[in-house]
Amino acid sequence: MPTRVHEFDWPDRVVVGTIGLPGARTFYLQVRAGNQIVSIAMEKQQSALLAEKIDEILDQLRDVEGNPHSVPASTPIELVDNDQLEAVQEQFRTGAMNLGWDPTTAQIVIEAYPITDVDADNDDESLDEDDADVPEMLLVRMPVGTARAFAKRTREVVGAGRPACPLCGYPIDADGHVCTLPEA
């Protein structure tokens, strides 16, 4: 069965954003090109790691002699995107991700795949929905400036959560916090 690929080359917008309050936020990677919008749910840690690895790739490329791909050291001001997510309709929850560099187009490439349900081995259930069993993925290619802006925004979104307890390091909930310190 062929995989349904949600492919975005040179997207108009690619951002990570959240819905919900700190401590109960759902993270989304949202991509738009024209009228096509795809939103996939991610874990906070996936979002943070994605931003970190994008910056690592961009920093390595910037350090190549002569910076042939014109990788910016910081986010170009015209690419800053602090707007909220657009209407979110979750396409899938992200499992595996791949991150790479396409030297032919000078773009960062993100591939995201849904979590596979290993418990879905029950053959007694039949799927009547046409698209319910079709494997899918998200494929995004973005230029270096957009990638730098994406990583910056993602770090800011991840960092906007609950503050850490100075004693135990765990997040402090809005309704209070009791930390258990390790025994000495």
JSON list of C-alpha atoms in Angstrom, two decimals:
[
{"chain": "A", "resi": 1, "resn": "MET", "atom": "CA", "xyz": [0.00, 0.00, 0.00]},
{"chain": "A", "resi": 2, "resn": "PRO", "atom": "CA", "xyz": [1.50, 3.37, -0.98]},
{"chain": "A", "resi": 3, "resn": "THR", "atom": "CA", "xyz": [2.33, 5.92, 1.69]},
{"chain": "A", "resi": 4, "resn": "ARG", "atom": "CA", "xyz": [0.39, 9.18, 1.66]},
{"chain": "A", "resi": 5, "resn": "VAL", "atom": "CA", "xyz": [3.07, 11.88, 1.78]},
{"chain": "A", "resi": 6, "resn": "HIS", "atom": "CA", "xyz": [2.16, 15.37, 2.99]},
{"chain": "A", "resi": 7, "resn": "GLU", "atom": "CA", "xyz": [4.96, 17.11, 1.11]},
{"chain": "A", "resi": 8, "resn": "PHE", "atom": "CA", "xyz": [5.96, 20.75, 1.48]},
{"chain": "A", "resi": 9, "resn": "ASP", "atom": "CA", "xyz": [8.73, 22.23, -0.66]},
{"chain": "A", "resi": 10, "resn": "TRP", "atom": "CA", "xyz": [9.39, 25.88, 0.19]},
{"chain": "A", "resi": 11, "resn": "PRO", "atom": "CA", "xyz": [6.44, 26.18, 2.63]},
{"chain": "A", "resi": 12, "resn": "ASP", "atom": "CA", "xyz": [4.83, 29.54, 3.36]},
{"chain": "A", "resi": 13, "resn": "ARG", "atom": "CA", "xyz": [4.96, 28.76, 7.08]},
{"chain": "A", "resi": 14, "resn": "VAL", "atom": "CA", "xyz": [6.53, 26.08, 9.26]},
{"chain": "A", "resi": 15, "resn": "VAL", "atom": "CA", "xyz": [6.32, 26.42, 13.05]},
{"chain": "A", "resi": 16, "resn": "VAL", "atom": "CA", "xyz": [6.03, 24.58, 16.33]},
{"chain": "A", "resi": 17, "resn": "GLY", "atom": "CA", "xyz": [3.27, 25.84, 18.59]},
{"chain": "A", "resi": 18, "resn": "THR", "atom": "CA", "xyz": [1.13, 24.61, 21.44]},
{"chain": "A", "resi": 19, "resn": "ILE", "atom": "CA", "xyz": [-2.45, 24.34, 22.54]},
{"chain": "A", "resi": 20, "resn": "GLY", "atom": "CA", "xyz": [-3.27, 24.25, 26.24]},
{"chain": "A", "resi": 21, "resn": "LEU", "atom": "CA", "xyz": [-1.81, 25.57, 29.46]},
{"chain": "A", "resi": 22, "resn": "PRO", "atom": "CA", "xyz": [1.74, 24.87, 30.69]},
{"chain": "A", "resi": 23, "resn": "GLY", "atom": "CA", "xyz": [1.79, 21.41, 32.16]},
{"chain": "A", "resi": 24, "resn": "ALA", "atom": "CA", "xyz": [-0.99, 20.26, 29.84]},
{"chain": "A", "resi": 25, "resn": "ARG", "atom": "CA", "xyz": [0.19, 21.60, 26.49]},
{"chain": "A", "resi": 26, "resn": "THR", "atom": "CA", "xyz": [0.07, 19.67, 23.25]},
{"chain": "A", "resi": 27, "resn": "PHE", "atom": "CA", "xyz": [2.89, 20.53, 20.86]},
{"chain": "A", "resi": 28, "resn": "TYR", "atom": "CA", "xyz": [2.24, 20.70, 17.13]},
{"chain": "A", "resi": 29, "resn": "LEU", "atom": "CA", "xyz": [4.47, 20.99, 14.09]},
{"chain": "A", "resi": 30, "resn": "GLN", "atom": "CA", "xyz": [2.36, 22.95, 11.63]},
{"chain": "A", "resi": 31, "resn": "VAL", "atom": "CA", "xyz": [3.20, 23.51, 7.97]},
{"chain": "A", "resi": 32, "resn": "ARG", "atom": "CA", "xyz": [1.30, 25.61, 5.43]},
{"chain": "A", "resi": 33, "resn": "ALA", "atom": "CA", "xyz": [1.67, 26.17, 1.71]},
{"chain": "A", "resi": 34, "resn": "GLY", "atom": "CA", "xyz": [-1.19, 28.13, 0.18]},
{"chain": "A", "resi": 35, "resn": "ASN", "atom": "CA", "xyz": [-4.43, 26.59, 1.46]},
{"chain": "A", "resi": 36, "resn": "GLN", "atom": "CA", "xyz": [-2.83, 23.28, 2.47]},
{"chain": "A", "resi": 37, "resn": "ILE", "atom": "CA", "xyz": [-2.19, 23.03, 6.22]},
{"chain": "A", "resi": 38, "resn": "VAL", "atom": "CA", "xyz": [-0.90, 19.96, 8.05]},
{"chain": "A", "resi": 39, "resn": "SER", "atom": "CA", "xyz": [-0.55, 19.77, 11.83]},
{"chain": "A", "resi": 40, "resn": "ILE", "atom": "CA", "xyz": [1.12, 16.84, 13.55]},
{"chain": "A", "resi": 41, "resn": "ALA", "atom": "CA", "xyz": [1.30, 16.35, 17.32]},
{"chain": "A", "resi": 42, "resn": "MET", "atom": "CA", "xyz": [4.75, 16.03, 18.88]},
{"chain": "A", "resi": 43, "resn": "GLU", "atom": "CA", "xyz": [6.22, 15.53, 22.32]},
{"chain": "A", "resi": 44, "resn": "LYS", "atom": "CA", "xyz": [7.91, 18.49, 23.97]},
{"chain": "A", "resi": 45, "resn": "GLN", "atom": "CA", "xyz": [11.22, 16.60, 23.94]},
{"chain": "A", "resi": 46, "resn": "GLN", "atom": "CA", "xyz": [10.88, 15.87, 20.21]},
{"chain": "A", "resi": 47, "resn": "SER", "atom": "CA", "xyz": [10.34, 19.58, 19.57]},
{"chain": "A", "resi": 48, "resn": "ALA", "atom": "CA", "xyz": [13.36, 20.59, 21.65]},
{"chain": "A", "resi": 49, "resn": "LEU", "atom": "CA", "xyz": [15.63, 18.00, 20.04]},
{"chain": "A", "resi": 50, "resn": "LEU", "atom": "CA", "xyz": [14.48, 18.96, 16.55]},
{"chain": "A", "resi": 51, "resn": "ALA", "atom": "CA", "xyz": [15.39, 22.62, 17.15]},
{"chain": "A", "resi": 52, "resn": "GLU", "atom": "CA", "xyz": [18.75, 21.64, 18.66]},
{"chain": "A", "resi": 53, "resn": "LYS", "atom": "CA", "xyz": [19.69, 19.38, 15.76]},
{"chain": "A", "resi": 54, "resn": "ILE", "atom": "CA", "xyz": [18.59, 21.91, 13.12]},
{"chain": "A", "resi": 55, "resn": "ASP", "atom": "CA", "xyz": [20.83, 24.52, 14.74]},
{"chain": "A", "resi": 56, "resn": "GLU", "atom": "CA", "xyz": [23.72, 22.02, 14.84]},
{"chain": "A", "resi": 57, "resn": "ILE", "atom": "CA", "xyz": [23.38, 21.32, 11.10]},
{"chain": "A", "resi": 58, "resn": "LEU", "atom": "CA", "xyz": [23.12, 25.02, 10.28]},
{"chain": "A", "resi": 59, "resn": "ASP", "atom": "CA", "xyz": [26.14, 25.86, 12.45]},
{"chain": "A", "resi": 60, "resn": "GLN", "atom": "CA", "xyz": [28.22, 23.18, 10.72]},
{"chain": "A", "resi": 61, "resn": "LEU", "atom": "CA", "xyz": [27.17, 24.49, 7.30]},
{"chain": "A", "resi": 62, "resn": "ARG", "atom": "CA", "xyz": [27.89, 28.09, 8.30]},
{"chain": "A", "resi": 63, "resn": "ASP", "atom": "CA", "xyz": [31.42, 27.08, 9.33]},
{"chain": "A", "resi": 64, "resn": "VAL", "atom": "CA", "xyz": [32.20, 25.66, 5.88]},
{"chain": "A", "resi": 65, "resn": "GLU", "atom": "CA", "xyz": [34.80, 27.88, 4.26]},
{"chain": "A", "resi": 66, "resn": "GLY", "atom": "CA", "xyz": [33.11, 30.77, 2.47]},
{"chain": "A", "resi": 67, "resn": "ASN", "atom": "CA", "xyz": [29.65, 29.81, 3.83]},
{"chain": "A", "resi": 68, "resn": "PRO", "atom": "CA", "xyz": [28.55, 28.72, 0.32]},
{"chain": "A", "resi": 69, "resn": "HIS", "atom": "CA", "xyz": [24.91, 28.18, 1.41]},
{"chain": "A", "resi": 70, "resn": "SER", "atom": "CA", "xyz": [24.59, 31.65, 3.01]},
{"chain": "A", "resi": 71, "resn": "VAL", "atom": "CA", "xyz": [23.57, 30.18, 6.36]},
{"chain": "A", "resi": 72, "resn": "PRO", "atom": "CA", "xyz": [22.69, 33.00, 8.77]},
{"chain": "A", "resi": 73, "resn": "ALA", "atom": "CA", "xyz": [24.30, 33.03, 12.21]},
{"chain": "A", "resi": 74, "resn": "SER", "atom": "CA", "xyz": [21.05, 34.23, 13.76]},
{"chain": "A", "resi": 75, "resn": "THR", "atom": "CA", "xyz": [17.40, 34.47, 12.79]},
{"chain": "A", "resi": 76, "resn": "PRO", "atom": "CA", "xyz": [16.74, 36.98, 10.01]},
{"chain": "A", "resi": 77, "resn": "ILE", "atom": "CA", "xyz": [14.28, 39.53, 11.46]},
{"chain": "A", "resi": 78, "resn": "GLU", "atom": "CA", "xyz": [11.97, 39.28, 8.45]},
{"chain": "A", "resi": 79, "resn": "LEU", "atom": "CA", "xyz": [11.49, 35.55, 9.13]},
{"chain": "A", "resi": 80, "resn": "VAL", "atom": "CA", "xyz": [10.46, 35.87, 12.80]},
{"chain": "A", "resi": 81, "resn": "ASP", "atom": "CA", "xyz": [7.02, 34.27, 13.25]},
{"chain": "A", "resi": 82, "resn": "ASN", "atom": "CA", "xyz": [5.39, 34.79, 16.64]},
{"chain": "A", "resi": 83, "resn": "ASP", "atom": "CA", "xyz": [1.81, 34.21, 15.47]},
{"chain": "A", "resi": 84, "resn": "GLN", "atom": "CA", "xyz": [-0.43, 31.56, 16.98]},
{"chain": "A", "resi": 85, "resn": "LEU", "atom": "CA", "xyz": [-1.05, 28.25, 15.28]},
{"chain": "A", "resi": 86, "resn": "GLU", "atom": "CA", "xyz": [-3.68, 28.33, 12.58]},
{"chain": "A", "resi": 87, "resn": "ALA", "atom": "CA", "xyz": [-6.74, 26.08, 12.87]},
{"chain": "A", "resi": 88, "resn": "VAL", "atom": "CA", "xyz": [-5.34, 22.77, 14.13]},
{"chain": "A", "resi": 89, "resn": "GLN", "atom": "CA", "xyz": [-6.66, 19.49, 12.82]},
{"chain": "A", "resi": 90, "resn": "GLU", "atom": "CA", "xyz": [-4.24, 16.80, 13.97]},
{"chain": "A", "resi": 91, "resn": "GLN", "atom": "CA", "xyz": [-3.09, 14.63, 11.09]},
{"chain": "A", "resi": 92, "resn": "PHE", "atom": "CA", "xyz": [-1.17, 12.18, 13.29]},
{"chain": "A", "resi": 93, "resn": "ARG", "atom": "CA", "xyz": [0.94, 11.88, 16.44]},
{"chain": "A", "resi": 94, "resn": "THR", "atom": "CA", "xyz": [4.63, 11.83, 15.61]},
{"chain": "A", "resi": 95, "resn": "GLY", "atom": "CA", "xyz": [6.71, 8.75, 16.27]},
{"chain": "A", "resi": 96, "resn": "ALA", "atom": "CA", "xyz": [9.98, 8.56, 14.34]},
{"chain": "A", "resi": 97, "resn": "MET", "atom": "CA", "xyz": [11.59, 11.57, 12.71]},
{"chain": "A", "resi": 98, "resn": "ASN", "atom": "CA", "xyz": [14.48, 12.03, 10.30]},
{"chain": "A", "resi": 99, "resn": "LEU", "atom": "CA", "xyz": [16.40, 15.23, 9.81]},
{"chain": "A", "resi": 100, "resn": "GLY", "atom": "CA", "xyz": [18.78, 15.94, 7.00]},
{"chain": "A", "resi": 101, "resn": "TRP", "atom": "CA", "xyz": [20.36, 18.35, 4.56]},
{"chain": "A", "resi": 102, "resn": "ASP", "atom": "CA", "xyz": [19.70, 18.44, 0.82]},
{"chain": "A", "resi": 103, "resn": "PRO", "atom": "CA", "xyz": [22.75, 20.07, -0.81]},
{"chain": "A", "resi": 104, "resn": "THR", "atom": "CA", "xyz": [21.06, 20.18, -4.23]},
{"chain": "A", "resi": 105, "resn": "THR", "atom": "CA", "xyz": [18.40, 22.63, -3.00]},
{"chain": "A", "resi": 106, "resn": "ALA", "atom": "CA", "xyz": [20.26, 24.00, 0.07]},
{"chain": "A", "resi": 107, "resn": "GLN", "atom": "CA", "xyz": [17.38, 23.02, 2.34]},
{"chain": "A", "resi": 108, "resn": "ILE", "atom": "CA", "xyz": [16.89, 21.35, 5.71]},
{"chain": "A", "resi": 109, "resn": "VAL", "atom": "CA", "xyz": [14.68, 18.27, 5.30]},
{"chain": "A", "resi": 110, "resn": "ILE", "atom": "CA", "xyz": [12.34, 16.99, 8.02]},
{"chain": "A", "resi": 111, "resn": "GLU", "atom": "CA", "xyz": [10.56, 13.66, 7.73]},
{"chain": "A", "resi": 112, "resn": "ALA", "atom": "CA", "xyz": [7.97, 12.74, 10.37]},
{"chain": "A", "resi": 113, "resn": "TYR", "atom": "CA", "xyz": [6.16, 9.44, 10.70]},
{"chain": "A", "resi": 114, "resn": "PRO", "atom": "CA", "xyz": [3.19, 8.54, 12.89]},
{"chain": "A", "resi": 115, "resn": "ILE", "atom": "CA", "xyz": [3.50, 6.38, 15.96]},
{"chain": "A", "resi": 116, "resn": "THR", "atom": "CA", "xyz": [2.86, 2.81, 14.91]},
{"chain": "A", "resi": 117, "resn": "ASP", "atom": "CA", "xyz": [0.35, 0.95, 17.00]},
{"chain": "A", "resi": 118, "resn": "VAL", "atom": "CA", "xyz": [1.87, -2.45, 17.75]},
{"chain": "A", "resi": 119, "resn": "ASP", "atom": "CA", "xyz": [-1.33, -3.40, 19.52]},
{"chain": "A", "resi": 120, "resn": "ALA", "atom": "CA", "xyz": [-3.28, -3.12, 16.26]},
{"chain": "A", "resi": 121, "resn": "ASP", "atom": "CA", "xyz": [-2.62, -6.76, 15.41]},
{"chain": "A", "resi": 122, "resn": "ASN", "atom": "CA", "xyz": [-6.22, -7.73, 16.10]},
{"chain": "A", "resi": 123, "resn": "ASP", "atom": "CA", "xyz": [-7.45, -9.10, 12.77]},
{"chain": "A", "resi": 124, "resn": "ASP", "atom": "CA", "xyz": [-11.01, -9.37, 14.09]},
{"chain": "A", "resi": 125, "resn": "GLU", "atom": "CA", "xyz": [-11.53, -5.64, 13.61]},
{"chain": "A", "resi": 126, "resn": "SER", "atom": "CA", "xyz": [-12.26, -4.52, 10.08]},
{"chain": "A", "resi": 127, "resn": "LEU", "atom": "CA", "xyz": [-11.60, -0.96, 9.01]},
{"chain": "A", "resi": 128, "resn": "ASP", "atom": "CA", "xyz": [-14.39, 0.48, 6.92]},
{"chain": "A", "resi": 129, "resn": "GLU", "atom": "CA", "xyz": [-12.82, 3.90, 6.59]},
{"chain": "A", "resi": 130, "resn": "ASP", "atom": "CA", "xyz": [-10.91, 4.34, 3.33]},
{"chain": "A", "resi": 131, "resn": "ASP", "atom": "CA", "xyz": [-7.97, 6.26, 4.82]},
{"chain": "A", "resi": 132, "resn": "ALA", "atom": "CA", "xyz": [-7.77, 4.60, 8.23]},
{"chain": "A", "resi": 133, "resn": "ASP", "atom": "CA", "xyz": [-5.10, 2.09, 7.24]},
{"chain": "A", "resi": 134, "resn": "VAL", "atom": "CA", "xyz": [-3.08, 4.16, 4.77]},
{"chain": "A", "resi": 135, "resn": "PRO", "atom": "CA", "xyz": [0.45, 4.82, 6.04]},
{"chain": "A", "resi": 136, "resn": "GLU", "atom": "CA", "xyz": [1.42, 8.47, 5.93]},
{"chain": "A", "resi": 137, "resn": "MET", "atom": "CA", "xyz": [4.31, 10.82, 6.55]},
{"chain": "A", "resi": 138, "resn": "LEU", "atom": "CA", "xyz": [5.15, 14.51, 6.58]},
{"chain": "A", "resi": 139, "resn": "LEU", "atom": "CA", "xyz": [8.01, 15.72, 4.39]},
{"chain": "A", "resi": 140, "resn": "VAL", "atom": "CA", "xyz": [9.14, 19.33, 4.78]},
{"chain": "A", "resi": 141, "resn": "ARG", "atom": "CA", "xyz": [11.97, 21.09, 2.97]},
{"chain": "A", "resi": 142, "resn": "MET", "atom": "CA", "xyz": [12.88, 24.56, 4.18]},
{"chain": "A", "resi": 143, "resn": "PRO", "atom": "CA", "xyz": [15.62, 27.02, 3.27]},
{"chain": "A", "resi": 144, "resn": "VAL", "atom": "CA", "xyz": [18.35, 27.88, 5.77]},
{"chain": "A", "resi": 145, "resn": "GLY", "atom": "CA", "xyz": [16.88, 31.19, 6.95]},
{"chain": "A", "resi": 146, "resn": "THR", "atom": "CA", "xyz": [13.47, 29.65, 7.55]},
{"chain": "A", "resi": 147, "resn": "ALA", "atom": "CA", "xyz": [15.12, 26.72, 9.35]},
{"chain": "A", "resi": 148, "resn": "ARG", "atom": "CA", "xyz": [17.03, 29.12, 11.63]},
{"chain": "A", "resi": 149, "resn": "ALA", "atom": "CA", "xyz": [13.78, 30.98, 12.43]},
{"chain": "A", "resi": 150, "resn": "PHE", "atom": "CA", "xyz": [11.99, 27.66, 13.02]},
{"chain": "A", "resi": 151, "resn": "ALA", "atom": "CA", "xyz": [14.63, 26.51, 15.51]},
{"chain": "A", "resi": 152, "resn": "LYS", "atom": "CA", "xyz": [14.56, 29.82, 17.41]},
{"chain": "A", "resi": 153, "resn": "ARG", "atom": "CA", "xyz": [10.79, 29.85, 17.75]},
{"chain": "A", "resi": 154, "resn": "THR", "atom": "CA", "xyz": [10.73, 26.19, 18.76]},
{"chain": "A", "resi": 155, "resn": "ARG", "atom": "CA", "xyz": [13.25, 26.81, 21.57]},
{"chain": "A", "resi": 156, "resn": "GLU", "atom": "CA", "xyz": [11.12, 29.73, 22.79]},
{"chain": "A", "resi": 157, "resn": "VAL", "atom": "CA", "xyz": [7.91, 27.67, 22.73]},
{"chain": "A", "resi": 158, "resn": "VAL", "atom": "CA", "xyz": [9.55, 24.79, 24.60]},
{"chain": "A", "resi": 159, "resn": "GLY", "atom": "CA", "xyz": [11.02, 27.22, 27.16]},
{"chain": "A", "resi": 160, "resn": "ALA", "atom": "CA", "xyz": [7.67, 28.91, 27.81]},
{"chain": "A", "resi": 161, "resn": "GLY", "atom": "CA", "xyz": [6.42, 26.05, 29.96]},
{"chain": "A", "resi": 162, "resn": "ARG", "atom": "CA", "xyz": [6.31, 25.67, 33.72]},
{"chain": "A", "resi": 163, "resn": "PRO", "atom": "CA", "xyz": [9.26, 27.02, 35.69]},
{"chain": "A", "resi": 164, "resn": "ALA", "atom": "CA", "xyz": [11.65, 24.50, 37.25]},
{"chain": "A", "resi": 165, "resn": "CYS", "atom": "CA", "xyz": [11.84, 24.05, 41.02]},
{"chain": "A", "resi": 166, "resn": "PRO", "atom": "CA", "xyz": [15.20, 25.38, 42.28]},
{"chain": "A", "resi": 167, "resn": "LEU", "atom": "CA", "xyz": [15.47, 22.47, 44.74]},
{"chain": "A", "resi": 168, "resn": "CYS", "atom": "CA", "xyz": [14.55, 19.37, 42.73]},
{"chain": "A", "resi": 169, "resn": "GLY", "atom": "CA", "xyz": [14.53, 20.64, 39.16]},
{"chain": "A", "resi": 170, "resn": "TYR", "atom": "CA", "xyz": [11.07, 19.27, 38.37]},
{"chain": "A", "resi": 171, "resn": "PRO", "atom": "CA", "xyz": [8.40, 21.58, 36.90]},
{"chain": "A", "resi": 172, "resn": "ILE", "atom": "CA", "xyz": [6.29, 23.59, 39.33]},
{"chain": "A", "resi": 173, "resn": "ASP", "atom": "CA", "xyz": [2.56, 23.15, 38.71]},
{"chain": "A", "resi": 174, "resn": "ALA", "atom": "CA", "xyz": [0.16, 26.09, 38.90]},
{"chain": "A", "resi": 175, "resn": "ASP", "atom": "CA", "xyz": [-1.67, 24.42, 41.79]},
{"chain": "A", "resi": 176, "resn": "GLY", "atom": "CA", "xyz": [1.50, 23.95, 43.86]},
{"chain": "A", "resi": 177, "resn": "HIS", "atom": "CA", "xyz": [4.53, 21.74, 44.11]},
{"chain": "A", "resi": 178, "resn": "VAL", "atom": "CA", "xyz": [5.93, 19.36, 46.67]},
{"chain": "A", "resi": 179, "resn": "CYS", "atom": "CA", "xyz": [9.36, 18.11, 45.86]},
{"chain": "A", "resi": 180, "resn": "THR", "atom": "CA", "xyz": [11.04, 15.08, 47.24]},
{"chain": "A", "resi": 181, "resn": "LEU", "atom": "CA", "xyz": [14.73, 15.59, 47.64]},
{"chain": "A", "resi": 182, "resn": "PRO", "atom": "CA", "xyz": [17.05, 12.63, 47.19]},
{"chain": "A", "resi": 183, "resn": "GLU", "atom": "CA", "xyz": [18.35, 11.15, 50.41]},
{"chain": "A", "resi": 184, "resn": "ALA", "atom": "CA", "xyz": [21.97, 11.93, 51.15]}
]
